[in-house]
XYZ file of C-alpha atoms in Angstrom:
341
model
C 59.119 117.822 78.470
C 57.844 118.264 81.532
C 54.751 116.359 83.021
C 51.349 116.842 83.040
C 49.296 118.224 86.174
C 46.116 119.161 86.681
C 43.220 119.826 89.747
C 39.535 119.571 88.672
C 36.291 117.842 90.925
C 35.785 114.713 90.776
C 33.313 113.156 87.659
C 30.601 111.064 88.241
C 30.521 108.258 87.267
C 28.465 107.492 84.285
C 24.768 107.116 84.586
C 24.742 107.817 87.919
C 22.869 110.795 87.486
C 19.890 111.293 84.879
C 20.230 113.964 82.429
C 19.940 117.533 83.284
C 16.342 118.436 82.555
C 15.871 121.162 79.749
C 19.108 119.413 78.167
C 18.131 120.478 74.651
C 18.980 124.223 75.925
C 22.334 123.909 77.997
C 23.725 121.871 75.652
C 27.362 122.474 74.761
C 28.895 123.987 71.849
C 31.496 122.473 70.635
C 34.549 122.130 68.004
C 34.539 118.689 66.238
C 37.558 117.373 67.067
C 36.832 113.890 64.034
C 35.020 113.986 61.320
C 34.641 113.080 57.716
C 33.480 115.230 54.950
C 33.476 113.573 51.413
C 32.036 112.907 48.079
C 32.015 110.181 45.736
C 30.990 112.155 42.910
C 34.093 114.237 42.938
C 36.889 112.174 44.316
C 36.890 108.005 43.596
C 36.432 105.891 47.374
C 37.174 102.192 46.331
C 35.517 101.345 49.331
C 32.062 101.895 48.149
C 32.451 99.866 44.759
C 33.849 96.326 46.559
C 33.631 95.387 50.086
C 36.705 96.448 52.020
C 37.399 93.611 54.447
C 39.880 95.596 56.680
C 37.592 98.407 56.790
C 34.783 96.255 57.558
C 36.831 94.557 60.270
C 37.617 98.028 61.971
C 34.263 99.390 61.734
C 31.478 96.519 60.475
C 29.110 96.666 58.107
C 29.842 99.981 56.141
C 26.916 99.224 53.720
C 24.858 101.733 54.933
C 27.377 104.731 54.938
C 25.991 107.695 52.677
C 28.318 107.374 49.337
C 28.587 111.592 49.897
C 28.350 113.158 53.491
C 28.935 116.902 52.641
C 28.652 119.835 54.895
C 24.890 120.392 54.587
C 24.604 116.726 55.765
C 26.911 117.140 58.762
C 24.853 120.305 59.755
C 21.828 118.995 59.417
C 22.645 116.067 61.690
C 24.910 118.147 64.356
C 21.639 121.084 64.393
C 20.923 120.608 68.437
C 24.080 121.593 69.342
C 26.322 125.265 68.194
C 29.078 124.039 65.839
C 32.031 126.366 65.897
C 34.966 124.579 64.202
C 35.444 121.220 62.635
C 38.107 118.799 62.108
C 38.081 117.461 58.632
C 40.129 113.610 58.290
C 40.747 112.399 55.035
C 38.502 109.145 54.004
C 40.155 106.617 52.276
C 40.265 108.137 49.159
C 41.784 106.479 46.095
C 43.621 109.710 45.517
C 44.653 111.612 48.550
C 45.646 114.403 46.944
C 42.832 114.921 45.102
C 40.755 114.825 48.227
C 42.660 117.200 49.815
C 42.137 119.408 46.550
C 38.106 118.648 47.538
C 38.139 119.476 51.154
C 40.533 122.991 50.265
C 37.788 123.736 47.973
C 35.137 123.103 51.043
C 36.963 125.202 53.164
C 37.086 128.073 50.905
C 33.377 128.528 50.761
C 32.288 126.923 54.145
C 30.514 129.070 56.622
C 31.935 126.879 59.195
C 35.882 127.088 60.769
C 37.673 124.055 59.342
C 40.982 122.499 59.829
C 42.419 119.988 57.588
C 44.120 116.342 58.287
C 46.054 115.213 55.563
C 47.742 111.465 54.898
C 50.970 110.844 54.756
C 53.450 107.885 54.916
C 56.663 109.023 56.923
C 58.223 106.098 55.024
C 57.209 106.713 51.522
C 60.409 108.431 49.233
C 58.088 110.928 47.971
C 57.128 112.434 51.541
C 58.891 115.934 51.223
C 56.883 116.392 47.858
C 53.563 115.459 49.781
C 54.129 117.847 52.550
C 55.378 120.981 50.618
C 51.812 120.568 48.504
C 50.320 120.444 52.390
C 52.423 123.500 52.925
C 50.259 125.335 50.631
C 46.727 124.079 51.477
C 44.852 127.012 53.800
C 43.432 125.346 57.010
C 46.006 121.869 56.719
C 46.987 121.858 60.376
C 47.820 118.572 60.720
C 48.925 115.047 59.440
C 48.138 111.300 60.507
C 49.317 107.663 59.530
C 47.400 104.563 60.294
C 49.877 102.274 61.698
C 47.345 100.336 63.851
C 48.721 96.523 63.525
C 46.599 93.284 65.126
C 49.350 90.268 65.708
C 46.273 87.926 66.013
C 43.795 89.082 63.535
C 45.544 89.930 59.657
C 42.086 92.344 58.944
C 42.688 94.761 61.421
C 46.130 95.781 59.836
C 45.997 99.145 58.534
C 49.632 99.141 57.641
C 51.977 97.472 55.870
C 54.152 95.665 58.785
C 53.689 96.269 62.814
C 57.700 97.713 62.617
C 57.512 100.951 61.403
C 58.018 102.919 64.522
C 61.225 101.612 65.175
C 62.676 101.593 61.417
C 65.203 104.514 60.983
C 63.928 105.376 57.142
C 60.645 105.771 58.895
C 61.678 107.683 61.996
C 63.963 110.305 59.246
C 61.157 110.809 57.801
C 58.840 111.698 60.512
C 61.863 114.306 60.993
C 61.375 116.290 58.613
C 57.926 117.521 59.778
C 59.964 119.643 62.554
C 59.761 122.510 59.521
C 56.245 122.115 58.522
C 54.690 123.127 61.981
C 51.672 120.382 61.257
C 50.156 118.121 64.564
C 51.303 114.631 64.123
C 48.831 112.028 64.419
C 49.811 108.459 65.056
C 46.383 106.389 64.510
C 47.633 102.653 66.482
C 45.872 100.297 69.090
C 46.889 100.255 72.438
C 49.731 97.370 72.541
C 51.515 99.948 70.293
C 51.514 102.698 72.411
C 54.908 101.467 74.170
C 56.257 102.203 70.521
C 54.519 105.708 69.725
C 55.594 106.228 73.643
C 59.438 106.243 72.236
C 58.643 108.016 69.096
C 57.333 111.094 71.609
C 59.896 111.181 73.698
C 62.467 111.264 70.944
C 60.730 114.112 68.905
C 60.024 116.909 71.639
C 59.291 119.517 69.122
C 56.376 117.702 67.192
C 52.856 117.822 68.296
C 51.500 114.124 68.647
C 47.715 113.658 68.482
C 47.017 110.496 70.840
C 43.905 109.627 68.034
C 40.863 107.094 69.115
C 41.684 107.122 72.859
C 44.843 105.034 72.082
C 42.431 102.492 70.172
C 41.762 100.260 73.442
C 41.770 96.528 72.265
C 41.506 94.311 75.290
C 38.553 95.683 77.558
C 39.860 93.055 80.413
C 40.395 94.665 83.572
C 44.422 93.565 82.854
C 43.912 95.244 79.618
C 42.654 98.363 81.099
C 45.151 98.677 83.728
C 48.089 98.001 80.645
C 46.581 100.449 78.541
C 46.124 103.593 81.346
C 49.681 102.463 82.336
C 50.496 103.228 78.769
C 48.165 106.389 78.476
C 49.463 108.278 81.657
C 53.216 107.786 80.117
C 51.539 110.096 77.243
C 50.401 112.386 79.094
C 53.397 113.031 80.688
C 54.851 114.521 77.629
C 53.450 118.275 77.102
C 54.217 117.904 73.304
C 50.810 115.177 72.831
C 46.765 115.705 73.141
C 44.487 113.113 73.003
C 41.115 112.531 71.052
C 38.289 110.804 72.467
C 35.948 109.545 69.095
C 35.499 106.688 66.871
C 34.036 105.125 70.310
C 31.747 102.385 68.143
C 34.861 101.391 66.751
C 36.566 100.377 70.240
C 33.494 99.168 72.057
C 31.442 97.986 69.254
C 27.831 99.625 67.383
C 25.927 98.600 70.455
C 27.848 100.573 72.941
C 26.692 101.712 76.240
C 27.888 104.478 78.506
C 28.566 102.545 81.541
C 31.304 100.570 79.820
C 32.588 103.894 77.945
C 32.913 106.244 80.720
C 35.312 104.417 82.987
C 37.711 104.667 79.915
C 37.070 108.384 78.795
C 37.832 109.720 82.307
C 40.993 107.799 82.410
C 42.113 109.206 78.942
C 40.941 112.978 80.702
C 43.296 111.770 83.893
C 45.894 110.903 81.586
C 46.177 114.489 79.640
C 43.740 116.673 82.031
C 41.042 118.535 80.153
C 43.076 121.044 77.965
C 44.865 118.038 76.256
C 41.843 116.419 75.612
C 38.951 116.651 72.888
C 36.040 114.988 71.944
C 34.994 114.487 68.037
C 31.896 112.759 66.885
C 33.414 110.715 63.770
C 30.472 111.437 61.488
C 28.888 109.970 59.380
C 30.512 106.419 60.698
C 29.037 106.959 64.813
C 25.600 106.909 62.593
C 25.884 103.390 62.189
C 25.687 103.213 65.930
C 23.905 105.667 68.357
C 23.937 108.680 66.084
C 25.769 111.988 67.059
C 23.246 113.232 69.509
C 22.977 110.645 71.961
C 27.618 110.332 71.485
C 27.498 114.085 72.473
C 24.668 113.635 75.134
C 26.547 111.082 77.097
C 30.219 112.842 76.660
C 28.223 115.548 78.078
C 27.116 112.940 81.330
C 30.045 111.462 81.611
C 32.403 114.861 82.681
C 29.647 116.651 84.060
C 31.794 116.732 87.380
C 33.984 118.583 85.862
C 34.640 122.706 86.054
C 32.562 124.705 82.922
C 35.670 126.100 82.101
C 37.123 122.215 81.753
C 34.480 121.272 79.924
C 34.982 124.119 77.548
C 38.072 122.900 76.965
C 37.428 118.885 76.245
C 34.060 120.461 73.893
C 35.483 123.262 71.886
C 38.888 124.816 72.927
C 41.180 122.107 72.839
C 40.290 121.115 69.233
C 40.259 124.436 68.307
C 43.395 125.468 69.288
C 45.671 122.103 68.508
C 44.660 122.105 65.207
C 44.704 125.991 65.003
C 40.867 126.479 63.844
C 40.796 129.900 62.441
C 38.365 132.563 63.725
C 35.172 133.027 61.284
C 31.561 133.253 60.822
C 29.539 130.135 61.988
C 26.366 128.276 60.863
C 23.917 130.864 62.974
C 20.990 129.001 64.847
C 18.657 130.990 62.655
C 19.914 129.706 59.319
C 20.046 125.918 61.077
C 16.598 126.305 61.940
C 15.752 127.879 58.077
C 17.188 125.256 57.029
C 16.517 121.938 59.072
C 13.050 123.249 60.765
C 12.194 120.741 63.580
């Protein structure tokens, strides 16, 4: 592996600037690096039928999610900006498989480039089936596993046990995606990076996806400094990329760009702007500021940055890590037919 370097101007910071007038026309267009696609009708998502404290706990109040946010829905609220690709994550479906059977379907007559994140469980015995069915799924680029463990707070545990990382079953199985060619996502907060840190170094010849900005939990200036520390290690290693999304989830519904932007430039210094994408994490950033203000102050906080750098962070790193393939797009003609302003 061999470290990370890159030369670009310096940012601004945050707010320090007001928006570019005319912003509604030099917008960016962009590849959705996180989002979720889903339907209730067709695939079961416990979730909606009883309250899920741990996903409450990660995200708060969920009550107002749409029970289906299809494609039409994701267009409709992404319309001032040119979509060309989209990531699709899977959504807590009872049945995995059958929602990856749903999203394949959704690819196969979407007028928009997908890509497809699947779940899987490196530890589970049943993990070589799971990822020869992947094998055959058009679009599946990629796979993730929530390990993100809280020692002081039992709700924000999305796995089973905090040891994973280090447990040899666990670590053979995450070997056996060196013949799948799939992106590895590894979904932890930050005082686990240390361990995904290992798990990178050890495994040159798998892609790692640094999701949620390394899911920042202490916002302390010692907790910043600890978790860039931890961040720049990443981005030493050419084999990860990291995604800046889910941001209401780290700094809370009520966000605001000040606090946001000090972070998302350090996660660009970490892995320089062609290891680094943005995703909006629709429908859940609705519960907060809704996608066009997220995209609006991405947009402010690297506007320091070179065009062709910004490029990158807003449509080519996505689409290339998780190997978008070239197609028609949703035209701004049929957006506007569609969803007139």
């Amino acid at each position: 592996m061999t470290d990370n370097k890159h030369e670009s101007t310096r940012p601004i910071e945050p707010e320090a600037a007001p928006m570019p007038q005319g912003i509604r026309s030099t917008r960016r267009a962009i590849v959705d690096a996180h989002a979720h696609l889903y339907d209730s009708r067709a695939v079961r998502y416990g979730i909606f039928e009883q309250r899920n404290p741990t996903f409450e706990a990660l995200i708060g109040d969920y009550s107002a999610l749409p029970r289906s946010h299809g494609l039409d829905d994701y267009l409709r609220a992404t319309q001032s900006r040119a979509v060309k690709g989209l990531v699709w994550h899977e959504f807590i479906a009872d049945d995995t498989l059958a929602e990856i059977a749903w999203a394949q379907r959704l690819v196969a007559s979407a007028a928009l480039p997908m890509a497809l994140v699947g779940l899987v469980d490196f530890a589970d015995p049943g993990l070589g089936r799971r990822l020869e069915a992947y094998r055959d799924v058009p679009g599946l680029s990629a796979v993730r596993q929530h390990l993100g463990w809280d020692n002081e707070d039992p709700l924000r545990r999305m796995a089973q046990r905090p040891d994973f990382m280090s447990d040899p079953n666990w670590l053979k199985g995450l070997g056996t995606l060196k013949g799948f060619d799939l992106r590895c996502g590894l979904e932890v907060f930050a005082p686990q990076l240390a361990d995904v840190l290992a798990v990178v170094r050890a495994n040159p010849e798998i892609g790692f996806t640094i999701a949620v900005m390394g899911w920042p939990t202490d916002r302390s200036a010692d907790g910043f400094s600890r978790w860039r520390s931890d961040m720049l290690a990443l981005g030493r290693c050419d084999n990860t990329c990291a995604s800046v999304s889910a941001i209401e989830c780290i700094f809370g519904l009520d966000w605001r760009a000040a606090d946001v932007g000090p972070w998302i430039l350090a996660v660009i210094e970490a892995f320089g702007p062609a290891r680094s994408m943005f995703g909006s994490h629709l429908p859940i950033t609705g519960l907060s500021h809704g996608f066009d203000r997220l995209y609006d102050i991405y947009e402010r906080i690297v506007s320091g940055f070179f065009d062709n750098e910004k490029d990158m962070m807003f449509r080519g790193t996505a689409a290339a890590w998780f190997r978008i393939p070239q197609g028609s797009t949703v035209s701004s003609a049929e957006r506007t037919a569609r969803w007139p302003e």
